[in-house]
């Protein structure tokens, strides 16, 4: 019996392209479309499981539905002379209408019922023209932001329709760094604040001040110690 043809439509169909620099996580999206009238159970496998994080890596796609898979390449030292040998495989099987236990379904699946598609990984570095365009976009963004601040407006229209994953992650990391610095400064300010002089509550029978005796009966003296210089004699009646 010949092997079943893949029922899902993959986009991209053959290559997963990851665009550097690879000093941070780089994400490539893979769309899975189910054009059939039956539920399809899928599973994503790779030859380098420690280098990638796939979300979701398995599940069920309803008839006519489309699912986007995020394939995240972990940071690494990129060598342009080294060709990537990493590959992915999308394995599928028709699922029963009332399917709930996918693990049992895969375990009981027959080899003739399985369908699969293979994709190779391609690593790309941005070209010089792309770098120039990025610098121009950043300059335009700064100009728009400064103009908006001068006009007192709050909202800023983005120059580009969307930021790629690496740019967005750099912005988020910068925000987190600034928040951490602000928190440290707040802690430092709290430590530098002068604590108020403690108030001492004393109760005496007699108080000698400047060689004069003042009788204080059943009265509490509440005052900072630095306000007076005095000698206290406490008499206890037995």
mmCIF file of C-alpha atoms in Angstrom:
data_model
loop_
_atom_site.group_PDB
_atom_site.id
_atom_site.type_symbol
_atom_site.label_atom_id
_atom_site.label_comp_id
_atom_site.label_asym_id
_atom_site.label_seq_id
_atom_site.Cartn_x
_atom_site.Cartn_y
_atom_site.Cartn_z
ATOM 1 C CA UNK A 1 0.000 0.000 0.000
ATOM 2 C CA UNK A 2 1.396 3.404 -1.005
ATOM 3 C CA UNK A 3 2.040 6.028 1.633
ATOM 4 C CA UNK A 4 -0.725 8.570 2.208
ATOM 5 C CA UNK A 5 -0.139 12.084 0.901
ATOM 6 C CA UNK A 6 0.000 14.887 3.466
ATOM 7 C CA UNK A 7 -3.505 16.258 3.988
ATOM 8 C CA UNK A 8 -2.405 19.531 5.599
ATOM 9 C CA UNK A 9 -1.281 22.559 3.601
ATOM 10 C CA UNK A 10 1.985 23.944 4.995
ATOM 11 C CA UNK A 11 3.119 27.547 4.668
ATOM 12 C CA UNK A 12 6.048 27.688 4.026
ATOM 13 C CA UNK A 13 5.968 24.278 2.310
ATOM 14 C CA UNK A 14 9.634 23.229 2.331
ATOM 15 C CA UNK A 15 11.913 25.701 4.205
ATOM 16 C CA UNK A 16 11.883 27.323 7.627
ATOM 17 C CA UNK A 17 13.908 30.517 7.350
ATOM 18 C CA UNK A 18 15.501 32.112 10.418
ATOM 19 C CA UNK A 19 16.866 35.619 10.019
ATOM 20 C CA UNK A 20 19.801 36.705 12.216
ATOM 21 C CA UNK A 21 21.555 38.051 14.118
ATOM 22 C CA UNK A 22 21.417 34.916 16.232
ATOM 23 C CA UNK A 23 22.488 36.463 19.547
ATOM 24 C CA UNK A 24 18.862 36.324 20.656
ATOM 25 C CA UNK A 25 15.882 34.014 20.118
ATOM 26 C CA UNK A 26 14.746 34.058 16.470
ATOM 27 C CA UNK A 27 11.216 32.891 15.629
ATOM 28 C CA UNK A 28 9.876 31.436 12.382
ATOM 29 C CA UNK A 29 6.154 30.797 11.901
ATOM 30 C CA UNK A 30 4.709 27.715 10.254
ATOM 31 C CA UNK A 31 1.025 27.702 9.240
ATOM 32 C CA UNK A 32 -0.924 24.437 9.081
ATOM 33 C CA UNK A 33 -4.233 24.470 7.212
ATOM 34 C CA UNK A 34 -6.693 21.598 7.246
ATOM 35 C CA UNK A 35 -8.696 21.676 3.975
ATOM 36 C CA UNK A 36 -10.464 18.381 4.685
ATOM 37 C CA UNK A 37 -13.791 17.677 6.352
ATOM 38 C CA UNK A 38 -12.192 15.573 9.078
ATOM 39 C CA UNK A 39 -10.199 16.432 12.182
ATOM 40 C CA UNK A 40 -6.454 16.003 11.788
ATOM 41 C CA UNK A 41 -4.048 15.241 14.614
ATOM 42 C CA UNK A 42 -0.512 16.629 14.131
ATOM 43 C CA UNK A 43 2.891 16.372 15.762
ATOM 44 C CA UNK A 44 6.041 18.456 15.038
ATOM 45 C CA UNK A 45 9.452 16.766 15.313
ATOM 46 C CA UNK A 46 13.000 18.050 14.765
ATOM 47 C CA UNK A 47 16.488 16.600 14.407
ATOM 48 C CA UNK A 48 17.824 19.187 16.927
ATOM 49 C CA UNK A 49 15.347 19.287 19.847
ATOM 50 C CA UNK A 50 17.765 21.151 22.147
ATOM 51 C CA UNK A 51 18.134 24.021 19.688
ATOM 52 C CA UNK A 52 14.450 24.781 19.158
ATOM 53 C CA UNK A 53 11.318 25.463 21.133
ATOM 54 C CA UNK A 54 8.062 24.674 19.289
ATOM 55 C CA UNK A 55 4.676 25.997 20.455
ATOM 56 C CA UNK A 56 2.381 24.154 20.062
ATOM 57 C CA UNK A 57 4.250 21.001 19.114
ATOM 58 C CA UNK A 58 1.139 18.810 18.844
ATOM 59 C CA UNK A 59 -2.627 19.020 18.769
ATOM 60 C CA UNK A 60 -5.783 18.607 16.686
ATOM 61 C CA UNK A 61 -6.859 20.881 13.810
ATOM 62 C CA UNK A 62 -10.568 21.105 13.070
ATOM 63 C CA UNK A 63 -11.924 20.842 9.500
ATOM 64 C CA UNK A 64 -11.232 24.022 7.525
ATOM 65 C CA UNK A 65 -9.169 25.547 10.364
ATOM 66 C CA UNK A 66 -5.660 27.028 10.244
ATOM 67 C CA UNK A 67 -3.104 26.867 13.059
ATOM 68 C CA UNK A 68 0.124 28.869 13.383
ATOM 69 C CA UNK A 69 3.145 27.104 14.895
ATOM 70 C CA UNK A 70 5.927 29.223 16.435
ATOM 71 C CA UNK A 71 9.380 27.689 15.981
ATOM 72 C CA UNK A 72 11.898 29.486 18.231
ATOM 73 C CA UNK A 73 15.599 29.057 17.508
ATOM 74 C CA UNK A 74 17.761 29.460 20.608
ATOM 75 C CA UNK A 75 20.789 31.847 20.528
ATOM 76 C CA UNK A 76 24.057 30.394 19.207
ATOM 77 C CA UNK A 77 27.372 31.379 17.611
ATOM 78 C CA UNK A 78 26.603 31.572 13.909
ATOM 79 C CA UNK A 79 29.209 30.415 11.407
ATOM 80 C CA UNK A 80 28.282 31.500 7.847
ATOM 81 C CA UNK A 81 30.566 28.789 6.407
ATOM 82 C CA UNK A 82 28.673 26.037 8.186
ATOM 83 C CA UNK A 83 25.555 24.710 6.461
ATOM 84 C CA UNK A 84 22.541 23.949 8.587
ATOM 85 C CA UNK A 85 21.599 20.287 8.770
ATOM 86 C CA UNK A 86 18.579 20.865 10.989
ATOM 87 C CA UNK A 87 15.259 19.508 9.733
ATOM 88 C CA UNK A 88 11.645 19.454 10.875
ATOM 89 C CA UNK A 89 8.918 16.942 10.183
ATOM 90 C CA UNK A 90 5.175 17.532 10.511
ATOM 91 C CA UNK A 91 3.513 14.176 11.110
ATOM 92 C CA UNK A 92 -0.283 13.868 10.827
ATOM 93 C CA UNK A 93 -3.093 11.353 11.119
ATOM 94 C CA UNK A 94 -6.848 11.563 10.747
ATOM 95 C CA UNK A 95 -8.488 11.804 14.167
ATOM 96 C CA UNK A 96 -11.841 10.283 15.127
ATOM 97 C CA UNK A 97 -14.665 12.785 15.578
ATOM 98 C CA UNK A 98 -14.736 12.243 19.354
ATOM 99 C CA UNK A 99 -10.968 12.017 19.827
ATOM 100 C CA UNK A 100 -9.670 13.182 23.223
ATOM 101 C CA UNK A 101 -6.641 11.042 24.071
ATOM 102 C CA UNK A 102 -4.083 11.967 21.414
ATOM 103 C CA UNK A 103 -1.278 10.010 23.092
ATOM 104 C CA UNK A 104 -3.235 6.779 22.791
ATOM 105 C CA UNK A 105 -4.115 7.664 19.197
ATOM 106 C CA UNK A 106 -0.455 8.042 18.205
ATOM 107 C CA UNK A 107 0.477 4.883 20.075
ATOM 108 C CA UNK A 108 -2.147 2.799 18.274
ATOM 109 C CA UNK A 109 -1.596 4.393 14.835
ATOM 110 C CA UNK A 110 -0.550 2.120 12.002
ATOM 111 C CA UNK A 111 2.370 3.159 9.777
ATOM 112 C CA UNK A 112 0.124 3.151 6.716
ATOM 113 C CA UNK A 113 -2.174 5.737 8.363
ATOM 114 C CA UNK A 114 0.613 8.269 8.974
ATOM 115 C CA UNK A 115 1.274 11.292 6.755
ATOM 116 C CA UNK A 116 4.319 13.534 6.987
ATOM 117 C CA UNK A 117 6.030 16.580 5.479
ATOM 118 C CA UNK A 118 9.677 17.550 5.899
ATOM 119 C CA UNK A 119 11.183 21.033 6.063
ATOM 120 C CA UNK A 120 14.800 22.116 6.188
ATOM 121 C CA UNK A 121 16.096 25.035 8.257
ATOM 122 C CA UNK A 122 17.779 27.976 6.525
ATOM 123 C CA UNK A 123 19.788 30.598 8.436
ATOM 124 C CA UNK A 124 20.045 34.091 6.946
ATOM 125 C CA UNK A 125 21.907 37.205 8.005
ATOM 126 C CA UNK A 126 20.495 40.656 7.173
ATOM 127 C CA UNK A 127 22.066 42.251 4.118
ATOM 128 C CA UNK A 128 23.743 45.661 4.121
ATOM 129 C CA UNK A 129 20.670 47.190 2.459
ATOM 130 C CA UNK A 130 18.479 45.810 5.235
ATOM 131 C CA UNK A 131 20.782 47.333 7.859
ATOM 132 C CA UNK A 132 20.589 50.738 6.136
ATOM 133 C CA UNK A 133 16.801 50.474 5.994
ATOM 134 C CA UNK A 134 16.695 49.622 9.689
ATOM 135 C CA UNK A 135 18.788 52.705 10.520
ATOM 136 C CA UNK A 136 16.525 54.896 8.355
ATOM 137 C CA UNK A 137 13.424 53.488 10.041
ATOM 138 C CA UNK A 138 14.904 54.144 13.481
ATOM 139 C CA UNK A 139 15.742 57.742 12.507
ATOM 140 C CA UNK A 140 12.223 58.327 11.204
ATOM 141 C CA UNK A 141 10.737 56.855 14.368
ATOM 142 C CA UNK A 142 12.861 59.165 16.514
ATOM 143 C CA UNK A 143 11.820 62.174 14.415
ATOM 144 C CA UNK A 144 8.136 61.312 14.729
ATOM 145 C CA UNK A 145 8.495 60.788 18.491
ATOM 146 C CA UNK A 146 10.260 64.126 19.007
ATOM 147 C CA UNK A 147 7.653 65.920 16.894
ATOM 148 C CA UNK A 148 4.844 64.370 18.907
ATOM 149 C CA UNK A 149 6.480 65.403 22.180
ATOM 150 C CA UNK A 150 6.823 68.974 20.933
ATOM 151 C CA UNK A 151 3.166 69.069 19.923
ATOM 152 C CA UNK A 152 2.097 67.575 23.227
ATOM 153 C CA UNK A 153 0.370 64.660 21.542
ATOM 154 C CA UNK A 154 0.276 61.301 23.288
ATOM 155 C CA UNK A 155 -0.254 58.805 20.476
ATOM 156 C CA UNK A 156 2.446 58.145 17.885
ATOM 157 C CA UNK A 157 1.731 56.485 14.565
ATOM 158 C CA UNK A 158 4.226 53.720 13.822
ATOM 159 C CA UNK A 159 6.541 54.208 10.872
ATOM 160 C CA UNK A 160 6.541 50.527 9.985
ATOM 161 C CA UNK A 161 3.541 48.263 10.009
ATOM 162 C CA UNK A 162 5.093 45.815 12.452
ATOM 163 C CA UNK A 163 8.355 45.121 14.259
ATOM 164 C CA UNK A 164 10.085 41.810 13.792
ATOM 165 C CA UNK A 165 10.647 39.519 16.763
ATOM 166 C CA UNK A 166 14.256 40.525 17.430
ATOM 167 C CA UNK A 167 13.448 44.253 17.511
ATOM 168 C CA UNK A 168 10.460 43.715 19.798
ATOM 169 C CA UNK A 169 12.505 41.613 22.216
ATOM 170 C CA UNK A 170 15.239 44.263 22.352
ATOM 171 C CA UNK A 171 12.632 46.913 23.214
ATOM 172 C CA UNK A 172 11.136 44.712 25.958
ATOM 173 C CA UNK A 173 14.584 44.009 27.412
ATOM 174 C CA UNK A 174 15.368 47.738 27.471
ATOM 175 C CA UNK A 175 12.074 48.437 29.270
ATOM 176 C CA UNK A 176 12.840 45.787 31.867
ATOM 177 C CA UNK A 177 16.334 47.218 32.382
ATOM 178 C CA UNK A 178 14.960 50.720 32.927
ATOM 179 C CA UNK A 179 12.360 49.402 35.369
ATOM 180 C CA UNK A 180 15.085 47.621 37.342
ATOM 181 C CA UNK A 181 17.208 50.785 37.517
ATOM 182 C CA UNK A 182 14.201 52.829 38.640
ATOM 183 C CA UNK A 183 13.469 50.322 41.389
ATOM 184 C CA UNK A 184 17.100 50.467 42.600
ATOM 185 C CA UNK A 185 16.987 54.276 42.695
ATOM 186 C CA UNK A 186 13.765 54.206 44.709
ATOM 187 C CA UNK A 187 15.343 51.809 47.223
ATOM 188 C CA UNK A 188 18.414 54.048 47.502
ATOM 189 C CA UNK A 189 16.219 57.119 48.129
ATOM 190 C CA UNK A 190 14.388 55.302 50.896
ATOM 191 C CA UNK A 191 17.681 54.384 52.570
ATOM 192 C CA UNK A 192 18.942 57.974 52.395
ATOM 193 C CA UNK A 193 15.882 59.427 54.059
ATOM 194 C CA UNK A 194 16.612 60.781 57.616
ATOM 195 C CA UNK A 195 14.703 58.868 60.227
ATOM 196 C CA UNK A 196 12.806 61.103 62.730
ATOM 197 C CA UNK A 197 14.313 61.372 66.193
ATOM 198 C CA UNK A 198 12.637 58.889 68.510
ATOM 199 C CA UNK A 199 10.201 60.185 71.078
ATOM 200 C CA UNK A 200 10.839 58.874 74.588
ATOM 201 C CA UNK A 201 7.974 58.550 77.039
ATOM 202 C CA UNK A 202 9.109 58.919 80.678
ATOM 203 C CA UNK A 203 7.193 59.066 83.934
ATOM 204 C CA UNK A 204 8.975 60.569 86.982
ATOM 205 C CA UNK A 205 8.293 61.508 90.570
ATOM 206 C CA UNK A 206 10.826 64.376 90.694
ATOM 207 C CA UNK A 207 12.820 66.043 87.930
ATOM 208 C CA UNK A 208 15.882 68.224 88.674
ATOM 209 C CA UNK A 209 16.529 70.862 85.990
ATOM 210 C CA UNK A 210 19.190 73.611 86.475
ATOM 211 C CA UNK A 211 19.406 72.905 90.219
ATOM 212 C CA UNK A 212 15.673 73.428 90.631
ATOM 213 C CA UNK A 213 13.271 70.719 91.634
ATOM 214 C CA UNK A 214 10.011 70.362 89.763
ATOM 215 C CA UNK A 215 7.461 67.997 91.160
ATOM 216 C CA UNK A 216 5.694 65.914 88.590
ATOM 217 C CA UNK A 217 3.023 63.633 89.983
ATOM 218 C CA UNK A 218 1.294 61.137 87.805
ATOM 219 C CA UNK A 219 2.242 63.112 84.693
ATOM 220 C CA UNK A 220 3.988 61.834 81.580
ATOM 221 C CA UNK A 221 6.821 63.820 79.963
ATOM 222 C CA UNK A 222 6.932 63.304 76.188
ATOM 223 C CA UNK A 223 9.800 65.105 74.444
ATOM 224 C CA UNK A 224 12.848 64.434 72.247
ATOM 225 C CA UNK A 225 15.955 63.832 74.377
ATOM 226 C CA UNK A 226 17.972 66.437 72.471
ATOM 227 C CA UNK A 227 15.681 69.280 73.606
ATOM 228 C CA UNK A 228 16.962 69.484 77.215
ATOM 229 C CA UNK A 229 19.936 68.771 79.369
ATOM 230 C CA UNK A 230 18.683 67.539 82.744
ATOM 231 C CA UNK A 231 19.410 65.281 85.647
ATOM 232 C CA UNK A 232 16.771 62.811 86.684
ATOM 233 C CA UNK A 233 16.384 61.373 90.165
ATOM 234 C CA UNK A 234 13.751 58.743 90.559
ATOM 235 C CA UNK A 235 12.463 58.129 94.112
ATOM 236 C CA UNK A 236 10.655 54.918 94.836
ATOM 237 C CA UNK A 237 8.567 54.673 97.984
ATOM 238 C CA UNK A 238 8.595 51.283 99.706
#
